[in-house]
CSV table of C-alpha atoms and ligand atoms in Angstrom, one decimal:
chain,number,residue,atom,x,y,z
A,255,MET,CA,0.0,0.0,0.0
A,256,ARG,CA,2.8,2.4,1.0
A,257,ARG,CA,4.7,1.6,-2.2
A,258,LEU,CA,1.5,2.3,-4.2
A,259,LEU,CA,1.0,5.6,-2.5
A,260,CYS,CA,4.7,6.5,-3.1
A,261,ALA,CA,4.4,5.5,-6.8
A,262,LEU,CA,1.2,7.6,-7.1
A,263,CYS,CA,2.9,10.5,-5.5
A,264,ALA,CA,6.0,10.2,-7.8
A,265,PHE,CA,3.6,10.0,-10.7
A,266,ALA,CA,1.7,13.1,-9.6
A,267,LEU,CA,5.0,15.0,-9.2
A,268,LEU,CA,6.0,13.9,-12.7
A,269,LEU,CA,2.6,15.0,-14.1
A,270,ALA,CA,3.2,18.4,-12.5
A,271,GLY,CA,6.0,18.8,-14.9
A,272,THR,CA,8.7,19.0,-12.3
A,273,ARG,CA,12.3,19.6,-13.3
A,274,ALA,CA,14.5,21.2,-10.7
A,275,ARG,CA,14.8,19.5,-7.3
A,276,ALA,CA,13.1,22.4,-5.5
A,277,GLU,CA,10.1,22.0,-7.8
A,278,GLU,CA,9.7,18.4,-6.7
A,279,ILE,CA,8.2,19.7,-3.5
A,280,VAL,CA,4.5,20.3,-3.8
A,281,LEU,CA,3.5,23.3,-1.6
A,282,THR,CA,0.0,24.3,-0.6
A,283,GLU,CA,-0.6,27.5,1.3
A,284,GLY,CA,-3.6,27.6,3.8
A,285,SER,CA,-4.8,30.4,6.0
A,286,ASP,CA,-2.9,29.1,9.0
A,287,ARG,CA,-0.4,26.7,7.6
A,288,TRP,CA,1.9,25.5,4.8
A,289,SER,CA,1.5,21.9,3.6
A,290,ALA,CA,4.5,20.4,1.8
A,291,GLN,CA,4.8,17.0,0.1
A,292,THR,CA,7.7,15.4,-1.6
A,293,PHE,CA,9.2,12.0,-2.4
A,294,ALA,CA,12.7,11.4,-1.0
A,295,MET,CA,14.7,8.6,0.6
A,296,ASP,CA,12.3,6.2,-1.3
A,297,THR,CA,9.4,7.4,0.7
A,298,LEU,CA,6.6,9.9,0.9
A,299,ILE,CA,7.4,12.9,3.0
A,300,GLN,CA,4.7,15.3,4.3
A,301,ALA,CA,4.9,18.4,6.4
A,302,THR,CA,2.2,20.5,7.9
A,303,ILE,CA,3.7,23.7,9.2
A,304,TYR,CA,1.5,26.1,11.2
A,305,ALA,CA,3.4,29.2,10.4
A,306,PRO,CA,1.7,31.2,7.6
A,307,GLU,CA,4.2,34.0,8.1
A,308,LEU,CA,6.9,31.9,6.5
A,309,THR,CA,7.6,32.7,2.9
A,310,ARG,CA,7.3,30.1,0.1
A,311,GLU,CA,11.1,30.3,-0.3
A,312,GLU,CA,11.7,29.6,3.4
A,313,VAL,CA,9.6,26.5,3.3
A,314,LEU,CA,11.3,25.3,0.1
A,315,GLU,CA,14.7,26.0,1.7
A,316,VAL,CA,13.8,23.9,4.8
A,317,MET,CA,12.4,21.0,2.7
A,318,GLY,CA,15.4,21.2,0.4
A,319,ASN,CA,17.4,19.6,3.1
A,320,LEU,CA,15.9,16.3,2.2
A,321,SER,CA,17.4,16.2,-1.3
A,322,ARG,CA,20.7,17.5,0.2
A,323,LEU,CA,20.8,14.7,2.8
A,324,GLU,CA,19.9,12.1,0.2
A,325,ARG,CA,22.8,13.3,-2.0
A,326,LEU,CA,25.1,13.1,1.0
A,327,LEU,CA,23.9,9.9,2.7
A,328,SER,CA,22.2,7.5,0.2
A,329,VAL,CA,23.8,4.2,-0.7
A,330,THR,CA,22.0,4.3,-4.0
A,331,GLU,CA,23.5,7.7,-5.0
A,332,PRO,CA,26.9,6.9,-6.6
A,333,ASN,CA,28.2,10.4,-5.7
A,334,SER,CA,27.2,10.3,-2.0
A,335,GLU,CA,29.8,10.4,0.8
A,336,ILE,CA,28.5,7.0,2.0
A,337,SER,CA,29.0,5.5,-1.5
A,338,ALA,CA,32.6,6.9,-1.5
A,339,LEU,CA,33.2,5.1,1.8
A,340,ASN,CA,31.6,1.9,0.5
A,341,ARG,CA,33.9,1.9,-2.5
A,342,ALA,CA,37.1,2.7,-0.4
A,343,GLU,CA,38.0,-1.0,0.4
A,344,GLY,CA,39.8,-0.3,3.6
A,345,GLU,CA,41.2,3.2,2.8
A,346,ALA,CA,40.4,6.2,5.0
A,347,VAL,CA,37.8,8.6,3.5
A,348,GLN,CA,37.4,12.3,4.4
A,349,LEU,CA,33.8,13.1,5.2
A,350,SER,CA,31.8,16.3,5.9
A,351,GLU,CA,31.3,17.0,9.5
A,352,GLU,CA,27.6,16.2,9.2
A,353,THR,CA,28.1,12.8,7.7
A,354,LEU,CA,30.8,12.0,10.1
A,355,LEU,CA,28.7,13.0,13.1
A,356,LEU,CA,25.7,10.9,11.9
A,357,LEU,CA,28.0,7.9,11.2
A,358,GLN,CA,29.5,8.3,14.7
A,359,THR,CA,26.0,8.4,16.2
A,360,ALA,CA,25.1,5.2,14.2
A,361,ALA,CA,28.3,3.5,15.4
A,362,GLU,CA,27.5,4.5,19.0
A,363,VAL,CA,24.0,3.1,18.9
A,364,SER,CA,25.4,-0.1,17.2
A,365,LYS,CA,27.7,-0.5,20.2
A,366,GLU,CA,25.0,0.5,22.8
A,367,THR,CA,22.6,-2.1,21.4
A,368,GLY,CA,25.2,-4.9,21.3
A,369,GLY,CA,25.1,-4.8,17.5
A,370,ALA,CA,21.3,-5.4,17.2
A,371,PHE,CA,21.4,-2.2,15.2
A,372,ASP,CA,24.5,-2.4,13.1
A,373,VAL,CA,25.4,0.4,10.7
A,374,THR,CA,27.6,-2.1,8.8
A,375,ALA,CA,24.8,-4.5,8.0
A,376,TYR,CA,24.8,-3.3,4.4
A,377,PRO,CA,26.4,-6.3,2.7
A,378,LEU,CA,23.5,-8.4,4.2
A,379,VAL,CA,20.8,-5.9,3.2
A,380,LYS,CA,22.2,-5.9,-0.4
A,381,ALA,CA,22.4,-9.7,-0.5
A,382,TRP,CA,18.7,-10.0,0.2
A,383,GLY,CA,18.2,-7.4,-2.6
A,384,PHE,CA,16.4,-4.8,-0.5
A,385,THR,CA,18.6,-1.9,-1.8
A,386,GLN,CA,18.2,-2.7,-5.5
A,387,VAL,CA,14.6,-4.1,-5.1
A,388,GLU,CA,15.9,-7.3,-6.7
A,389,TYR,CA,14.7,-9.7,-4.0
A,390,ARG,CA,16.4,-13.1,-3.5
A,391,VAL,CA,17.1,-15.6,-0.7
A,392,PRO,CA,20.9,-15.9,-0.2
A,393,ASP,CA,22.1,-19.3,0.9
A,394,GLY,CA,23.7,-19.9,4.3
A,395,GLU,CA,27.2,-20.1,3.0
A,396,GLU,CA,26.9,-16.7,1.2
A,397,LEU,CA,25.6,-15.2,4.4
A,398,ARG,CA,28.3,-16.7,6.6
A,399,GLY,CA,30.9,-15.1,4.2
A,400,LEU,CA,29.2,-11.7,4.4
A,401,LEU,CA,28.9,-11.8,8.2
A,402,GLU,CA,32.7,-11.6,8.4
A,403,GLN,CA,32.5,-8.1,6.9
A,404,VAL,CA,29.7,-7.0,9.4
A,405,GLY,CA,30.6,-5.4,12.7
A,406,TYR,CA,30.5,-1.7,13.8
A,407,GLU,CA,33.9,-2.2,15.4
A,408,ARG,CA,35.3,-2.5,11.9
A,409,LEU,CA,34.8,1.3,11.5
A,410,VAL,CA,37.8,3.3,12.6
A,411,PHE,CA,37.2,7.0,13.1
A,412,SER,CA,40.0,9.6,13.0
A,413,GLU,CA,40.1,13.4,12.6
A,414,GLY,CA,37.6,14.2,9.9
A,415,ALA,CA,37.8,10.7,8.4
A,416,VAL,CA,36.6,7.2,8.7
A,417,ARG,CA,38.0,3.9,7.5
A,418,ALA,CA,35.9,0.7,7.0
A,419,GLU,CA,38.1,-2.4,7.3
A,420,GLY,CA,38.3,-4.8,4.3
A,421,GLN,CA,35.0,-5.1,2.5
A,422,THR,CA,32.9,-3.6,5.3
A,423,GLN,CA,30.2,-1.3,4.0
A,424,VAL,CA,27.7,1.0,5.8
A,425,ASP,CA,24.0,1.9,5.3
A,426,LEU,CA,22.3,4.7,7.1
A,427,GLY,CA,18.8,3.5,6.0
A,428,GLY,CA,17.9,2.6,9.6
A,429,ILE,CA,18.8,6.0,11.1
A,430,ALA,CA,18.8,8.7,8.3
A,431,LYS,CA,15.1,9.3,8.1
A,432,GLY,CA,15.1,10.0,11.9
A,433,TYR,CA,18.0,12.3,11.4
A,434,ALA,CA,16.3,14.1,8.5
A,435,GLY,CA,13.4,14.8,10.9
A,436,ASP,CA,15.9,16.4,13.3
A,437,VAL,CA,17.4,18.5,10.6
A,438,LEU,CA,13.9,19.7,9.3
A,439,THR,CA,12.6,20.4,12.8
A,440,ARG,CA,15.8,22.3,13.8
A,441,ALA,CA,15.5,24.4,10.6
A,442,LEU,CA,11.9,25.2,11.3
A,443,ARG,CA,12.5,26.1,14.9
A,444,GLU,CA,15.3,28.4,13.8
A,445,ARG,CA,12.7,30.2,11.7
A,446,GLY,CA,10.4,30.6,14.7
A,447,VAL,CA,8.0,27.8,14.0
A,448,LYS,CA,6.1,26.7,17.2
A,449,SER,CA,3.8,24.0,15.7
A,450,ALA,CA,4.4,21.5,12.9
A,451,LEU,CA,3.9,17.9,12.1
A,452,LEU,CA,6.2,16.0,9.8
A,453,SER,CA,5.8,12.5,8.5
A,454,LEU,CA,8.8,10.9,6.8
A,455,GLY,CA,7.5,7.5,5.6
A,456,GLY,CA,5.9,6.7,8.9
A,457,ASN,CA,8.6,8.4,11.1
A,458,ILE,CA,6.7,11.3,12.8
A,459,ALA,CA,8.4,14.4,14.1
A,460,VAL,CA,6.5,17.2,15.8
A,461,ILE,CA,7.3,20.7,16.9
A,462,GLY,CA,5.4,21.9,20.0
A,463,GLY,CA,1.8,20.9,20.2
A,464,LYS,CA,-1.1,21.5,17.9
A,465,PRO,CA,-1.8,25.2,17.2
A,466,ASP,CA,-4.4,25.2,20.0
A,467,GLY,CA,-1.6,24.1,22.4
A,468,SER,CA,-2.9,20.6,23.0
A,469,ALA,CA,-0.7,17.6,22.4
A,470,TRP,CA,-0.5,15.9,19.0
A,471,LYS,CA,-2.2,12.5,18.8
A,472,ILE,CA,0.0,10.1,16.9
A,473,GLY,CA,-1.6,6.8,15.8
A,474,VAL,CA,0.4,3.6,16.3
A,475,ARG,CA,-0.4,1.1,13.5
A,476,ASP,CA,-1.7,-2.4,14.3
A,477,PRO,CA,1.0,-4.5,12.5
A,478,GLN,CA,-1.6,-7.3,12.0
A,479,ASN,CA,-4.3,-5.0,10.6
A,480,THR,CA,-2.4,-2.2,9.0
A,481,GLU,CA,-5.6,-0.3,8.1
A,482,GLU,CA,-6.2,0.2,11.9
A,483,ASN,CA,-4.3,1.9,14.7
A,484,LEU,CA,-4.0,-0.1,17.9
A,485,GLY,CA,-3.8,3.1,19.9
A,486,TYR,CA,-2.3,6.6,19.9
A,487,VAL,CA,0.3,8.6,21.9
A,488,GLU,CA,-0.1,12.2,22.9
A,489,VAL,CA,3.2,14.1,22.5
A,490,LYS,CA,4.8,17.5,22.1
A,491,ASP,CA,8.2,18.2,20.7
A,492,ALA,CA,9.0,14.5,20.0
A,493,ASN,CA,9.6,11.9,17.4
A,494,VAL,CA,7.5,8.7,17.1
A,495,VAL,CA,9.3,6.1,15.0
A,496,THR,CA,8.2,2.6,14.2
A,497,SER,CA,10.1,-0.3,12.7
A,498,GLY,CA,8.2,-3.4,11.6
A,499,GLY,CA,8.3,-6.3,9.2
A,500,TYR,CA,5.0,-5.4,7.5
A,501,GLU,CA,6.0,-2.6,5.2
A,502,ARG,CA,9.0,-3.7,3.2
A,503,TYR,CA,9.1,-7.4,2.4
A,504,PHE,CA,8.9,-10.0,-0.3
A,505,GLU,CA,7.5,-13.5,-0.7
A,506,ASP,CA,9.7,-16.3,-2.0
A,507,GLU,CA,8.7,-19.2,-4.3
A,508,ASP,CA,7.8,-21.3,-1.2
A,509,GLY,CA,5.5,-18.7,0.2
A,510,ASN,CA,7.9,-17.5,2.9
A,511,LEU,CA,7.8,-13.8,3.8
A,512,TRP,CA,11.2,-12.0,4.2
A,513,HIS,CA,11.3,-8.5,5.5
A,514,HIS,CA,14.1,-5.8,5.4
A,515,ILE,CA,15.3,-5.7,9.0
A,516,ILE,CA,18.2,-8.0,9.2
A,517,ASP,CA,19.6,-9.6,12.4
A,518,PRO,CA,23.3,-8.9,12.1
A,519,ALA,CA,24.0,-11.9,14.3
A,520,THR,CA,22.5,-14.4,11.7
A,521,GLY,CA,22.3,-12.5,8.4
A,522,TYR,CA,18.6,-13.4,8.2
A,523,PRO,CA,15.6,-11.1,8.5
A,524,ALA,CA,15.0,-10.8,12.3
A,525,ARG,CA,12.4,-13.3,13.7
A,526,SER,CA,12.5,-12.1,17.2
A,527,GLY,CA,8.9,-12.4,18.3
A,528,LEU,CA,8.1,-8.7,17.7
A,529,LEU,CA,5.8,-7.5,15.0
A,530,SER,CA,6.7,-3.8,15.5
A,531,ALA,CA,8.7,-1.6,17.8
A,532,THR,CA,7.8,2.1,18.2
A,533,VAL,CA,10.2,4.5,20.0
A,534,ILE,CA,9.3,8.0,21.3
A,535,GLY,CA,11.9,10.5,22.2
A,536,GLU,CA,13.5,13.9,21.5
A,537,ASN,CA,16.4,12.7,19.2
A,538,GLY,CA,14.9,11.4,15.9
A,539,ALA,CA,18.1,9.7,14.7
A,540,VAL,CA,18.4,7.8,18.0
A,541,CYS,CA,14.7,6.9,18.0
A,542,ASP,CA,15.0,5.6,14.4
A,543,ALA,CA,18.1,3.5,15.2
A,544,LEU,CA,16.6,2.2,18.4
A,545,SER,CA,13.4,1.2,16.8
A,546,THR,CA,15.4,-1.0,14.4
A,547,ALA,CA,17.5,-2.4,17.2
A,548,LEU,CA,14.5,-3.2,19.5
A,549,PHE,CA,12.8,-5.0,16.6
A,550,VAL,CA,15.9,-7.2,16.2
A,551,MET,CA,16.3,-7.8,20.0
A,552,GLY,CA,12.8,-9.2,20.5
A,553,PRO,CA,10.5,-8.7,23.5
A,554,GLU,CA,12.6,-9.9,26.4
A,555,LYS,CA,16.0,-8.3,25.4
A,556,ALA,CA,14.3,-5.1,24.3
A,557,ALA,CA,12.3,-4.8,27.6
A,558,ASP,CA,15.5,-5.4,29.5
A,559,TYR,CA,17.4,-2.8,27.4
A,560,LEU,CA,14.5,-0.2,27.9
A,561,ALA,CA,14.5,-0.8,31.6
A,562,GLY,CA,18.0,0.7,31.7
A,563,ARG,CA,17.3,3.8,29.6
A,564,THR,CA,15.2,6.8,30.5
A,565,ASP,CA,15.5,9.1,27.5
A,566,VAL,CA,13.1,7.2,25.3
A,567,GLU,CA,9.7,5.5,25.7
A,568,ALA,CA,8.6,2.5,23.6
A,569,ILE,CA,5.7,0.4,22.5
A,570,LEU,CA,6.5,-3.3,21.5
A,571,VAL,CA,3.9,-5.3,19.7
A,572,CYS,CA,4.6,-9.0,20.3
A,573,GLU,CA,3.7,-12.0,18.1
A,574,ASP,CA,2.2,-13.7,21.2
A,575,GLY,CA,-0.5,-11.0,21.7
A,576,ARG,CA,1.3,-8.9,24.3
A,577,LEU,CA,1.7,-5.2,24.1
A,578,LEU,CA,4.8,-4.0,26.1
A,579,LEU,CA,4.9,-0.3,27.0
A,580,THR,CA,7.5,1.6,29.0
A,581,GLU,CA,6.0,3.1,32.2
A,582,GLY,CA,6.5,6.7,31.0
A,583,LEU,CA,3.6,6.2,28.6
A,584,LYS,CA,1.0,5.5,31.3
A,585,GLU,CA,-0.3,9.1,31.0
A,586,CYS,CA,0.0,9.5,27.2
A,587,PHE,CA,-0.9,6.2,25.5
A,588,THR,CA,-4.6,5.4,24.7
A,589,PRO,CA,-5.5,2.0,23.3
A,590,LEU,CA,-8.1,1.9,20.5
A,591,GLY,CA,-10.5,-1.0,20.0
A,592,SER,CA,-8.9,-2.8,23.0
A,593,ALA,CA,-5.6,-2.6,21.1
A,594,GLY,CA,-6.7,-5.5,18.9
A,595,GLY,CA,-7.4,-7.7,22.0
A,596,ARG,CA,-3.8,-7.6,23.2
A,597,THR,CA,-2.8,-7.8,26.9
A,598,THR,CA,-0.8,-4.8,28.1
A,599,GLU,CA,2.3,-5.1,30.2
A,600,TRP,CA,4.4,-2.2,31.6
A,601,ILE,CA,8.2,-2.1,31.4
A,602,CYS,CA,9.5,-0.5,34.7
A,603,ARG,CA,12.8,1.3,34.8
A,604,ARG,CA,15.5,-0.1,37.0
A,605,GLU,CA,16.5,2.1,39.9
A,606,ASP,CA,20.0,2.7,38.4
A,607,ALA,CA,18.6,3.8,35.0
B,812,FAD,P1,14.1,0.9,9.7
B,812,FAD,O1,13.8,-0.2,10.7
B,812,FAD,O2,14.3,2.2,10.3
B,812,FAD,O3,15.4,0.6,8.9
B,812,FAD,C1,15.6,-0.6,8.2
B,812,FAD,C2,16.6,-0.4,7.2
B,812,FAD,O4,17.9,-0.2,7.8
B,812,FAD,C3,16.7,-1.5,6.2
B,812,FAD,O5,16.0,-1.2,5.0
B,812,FAD,C4,18.2,-1.5,5.9
B,812,FAD,O6,18.5,-0.5,4.9
B,812,FAD,C5,18.8,-1.1,7.2
B,812,FAD,N1,19.0,-2.2,8.1
B,812,FAD,C6,18.4,-3.5,8.1
B,812,FAD,N2,18.8,-4.2,9.2
B,812,FAD,C7,19.5,-3.3,10.0
B,812,FAD,C8,20.2,-3.5,11.2
B,812,FAD,N3,20.1,-4.6,12.0
B,812,FAD,N4,20.9,-2.5,11.7
B,812,FAD,C9,21.1,-1.3,11.0
B,812,FAD,N5,20.5,-1.1,9.8
B,812,FAD,C10,19.7,-2.1,9.3
B,812,FAD,N6,15.3,2.7,-0.6
B,812,FAD,C11,15.2,2.2,-1.9
B,812,FAD,O7,14.6,1.2,-2.2
B,812,FAD,N7,15.9,3.0,-2.9
B,812,FAD,C12,16.6,4.1,-2.6
B,812,FAD,O8,17.1,4.7,-3.5
B,812,FAD,C13,16.7,4.5,-1.3
B,812,FAD,N8,17.4,5.7,-1.0
B,812,FAD,C14,17.5,6.0,0.4
B,812,FAD,C15,18.2,7.1,0.7
B,812,FAD,C16,18.3,7.5,2.1
B,812,FAD,C17,19.2,8.7,2.4
B,812,FAD,C18,17.6,6.8,3.1
B,812,FAD,C19,17.7,7.2,4.5
B,812,FAD,C20,16.8,5.7,2.7
B,812,FAD,C21,16.7,5.3,1.4
B,812,FAD,N9,16.0,4.2,1.0
B,812,FAD,C22,16.0,3.8,-0.3
B,812,FAD,C23,15.2,3.5,2.0
B,812,FAD,C24,16.1,2.6,2.9
B,812,FAD,O9,16.8,1.7,2.1
B,812,FAD,C25,15.2,1.8,3.9
B,812,FAD,O10,14.4,0.9,3.3
B,812,FAD,C26,14.4,2.7,4.8
B,812,FAD,O11,15.2,3.7,5.3
B,812,FAD,C27,13.9,1.8,5.9
B,812,FAD,O12,13.3,2.6,6.8
B,812,FAD,P2,12.2,1.9,7.8
B,812,FAD,O13,11.8,3.1,8.7
B,812,FAD,O14,11.2,1.2,7.0
B,812,FAD,O15,13.0,0.8,8.6
B,813,MG,MG1,15.0,2.7,12.2
């Protein structure tokens, strides 16, 4: 469904006769808001900015960060800094401060999560065909060979540069949309915006609350019935980021479904007992990387990890019908339709967290 919407959006943009990058952003001006829509990072991006005082040029300038980041960070953009690193075969590569900082954040989260999120999982992601959309099921031997190249500790950072050992390659697909949300919200705040809602292919970033001052209500999709929300969270100045196996997947000849979140320990798409992991917090990049990591960890490990961390809240939808929520959500999560009949359990913080 998402792919269809994205394709329709791309088609609509094409029909609009777009040429230059800035024109690929469809802008609508309302009495109290700007609405912007574009297609970047292989996903539909929508922004509602409650700041009619901004000029068209200012909104375009803010949204233009998306194509700038894509040119810098995408593995499918041959001239991106990340592609240069992926071609370097063990040589150190000078990177812009922005790319280097994001890569360092990605490497830190990789370490923090014991490699559940691993920024060097790219050879595996490619082997399954997710980057090129040429899906295939690699055999065990191929995966074992690739696993030798995977490991965040194979990235060696130095002044202004990074070196990826041997054939190690990186992919920021699990963190860059969250980071893009950070960049856009920062740019909007710098222009005085007090209320905005951004959706980057399901990653939500909000500035402030709604124009009336109340909290934003952000729906959390039911992974087993994706037309429905299992509940909503009420947030201000936050990111709400979900990773799940139900959006990007393919079916092999034997009818097996394989999704795009790879367990870097096995090389196979993660089958951890979770259907989705939603992370809520102030730092979009961290929320994005953590949602991927928690999904790989599975319910027990993820709950244990969250019990030791206080800067994010999370909602874990388990295959066995449980809904695990961090205790900080007690006041701001509302189930809908009995959350699809799931039982709710709260994750309590450890005292030393
Ligand atoms: P998330 O859970 O946030 O991330 C999953 C993605 O992270 C996977 O798709 C994979 O790329 C990577 N990954 C998988 N397992 C792990 C792991 N254990 N640890 C770390 N990372 C992992 N898609 C295209 O098809 N074509 C494109 O040209 C393209 N260009 C892009 C350019 C940019 C700058 C970005 C950010 C994304 C682009 N994408 C593209 C989409 C991208 O490949 C991912 O599919 C997408 O970011 C997944 O986001 P998600 O929120 O669904 O899942
Ligand atoms: Mg992610």
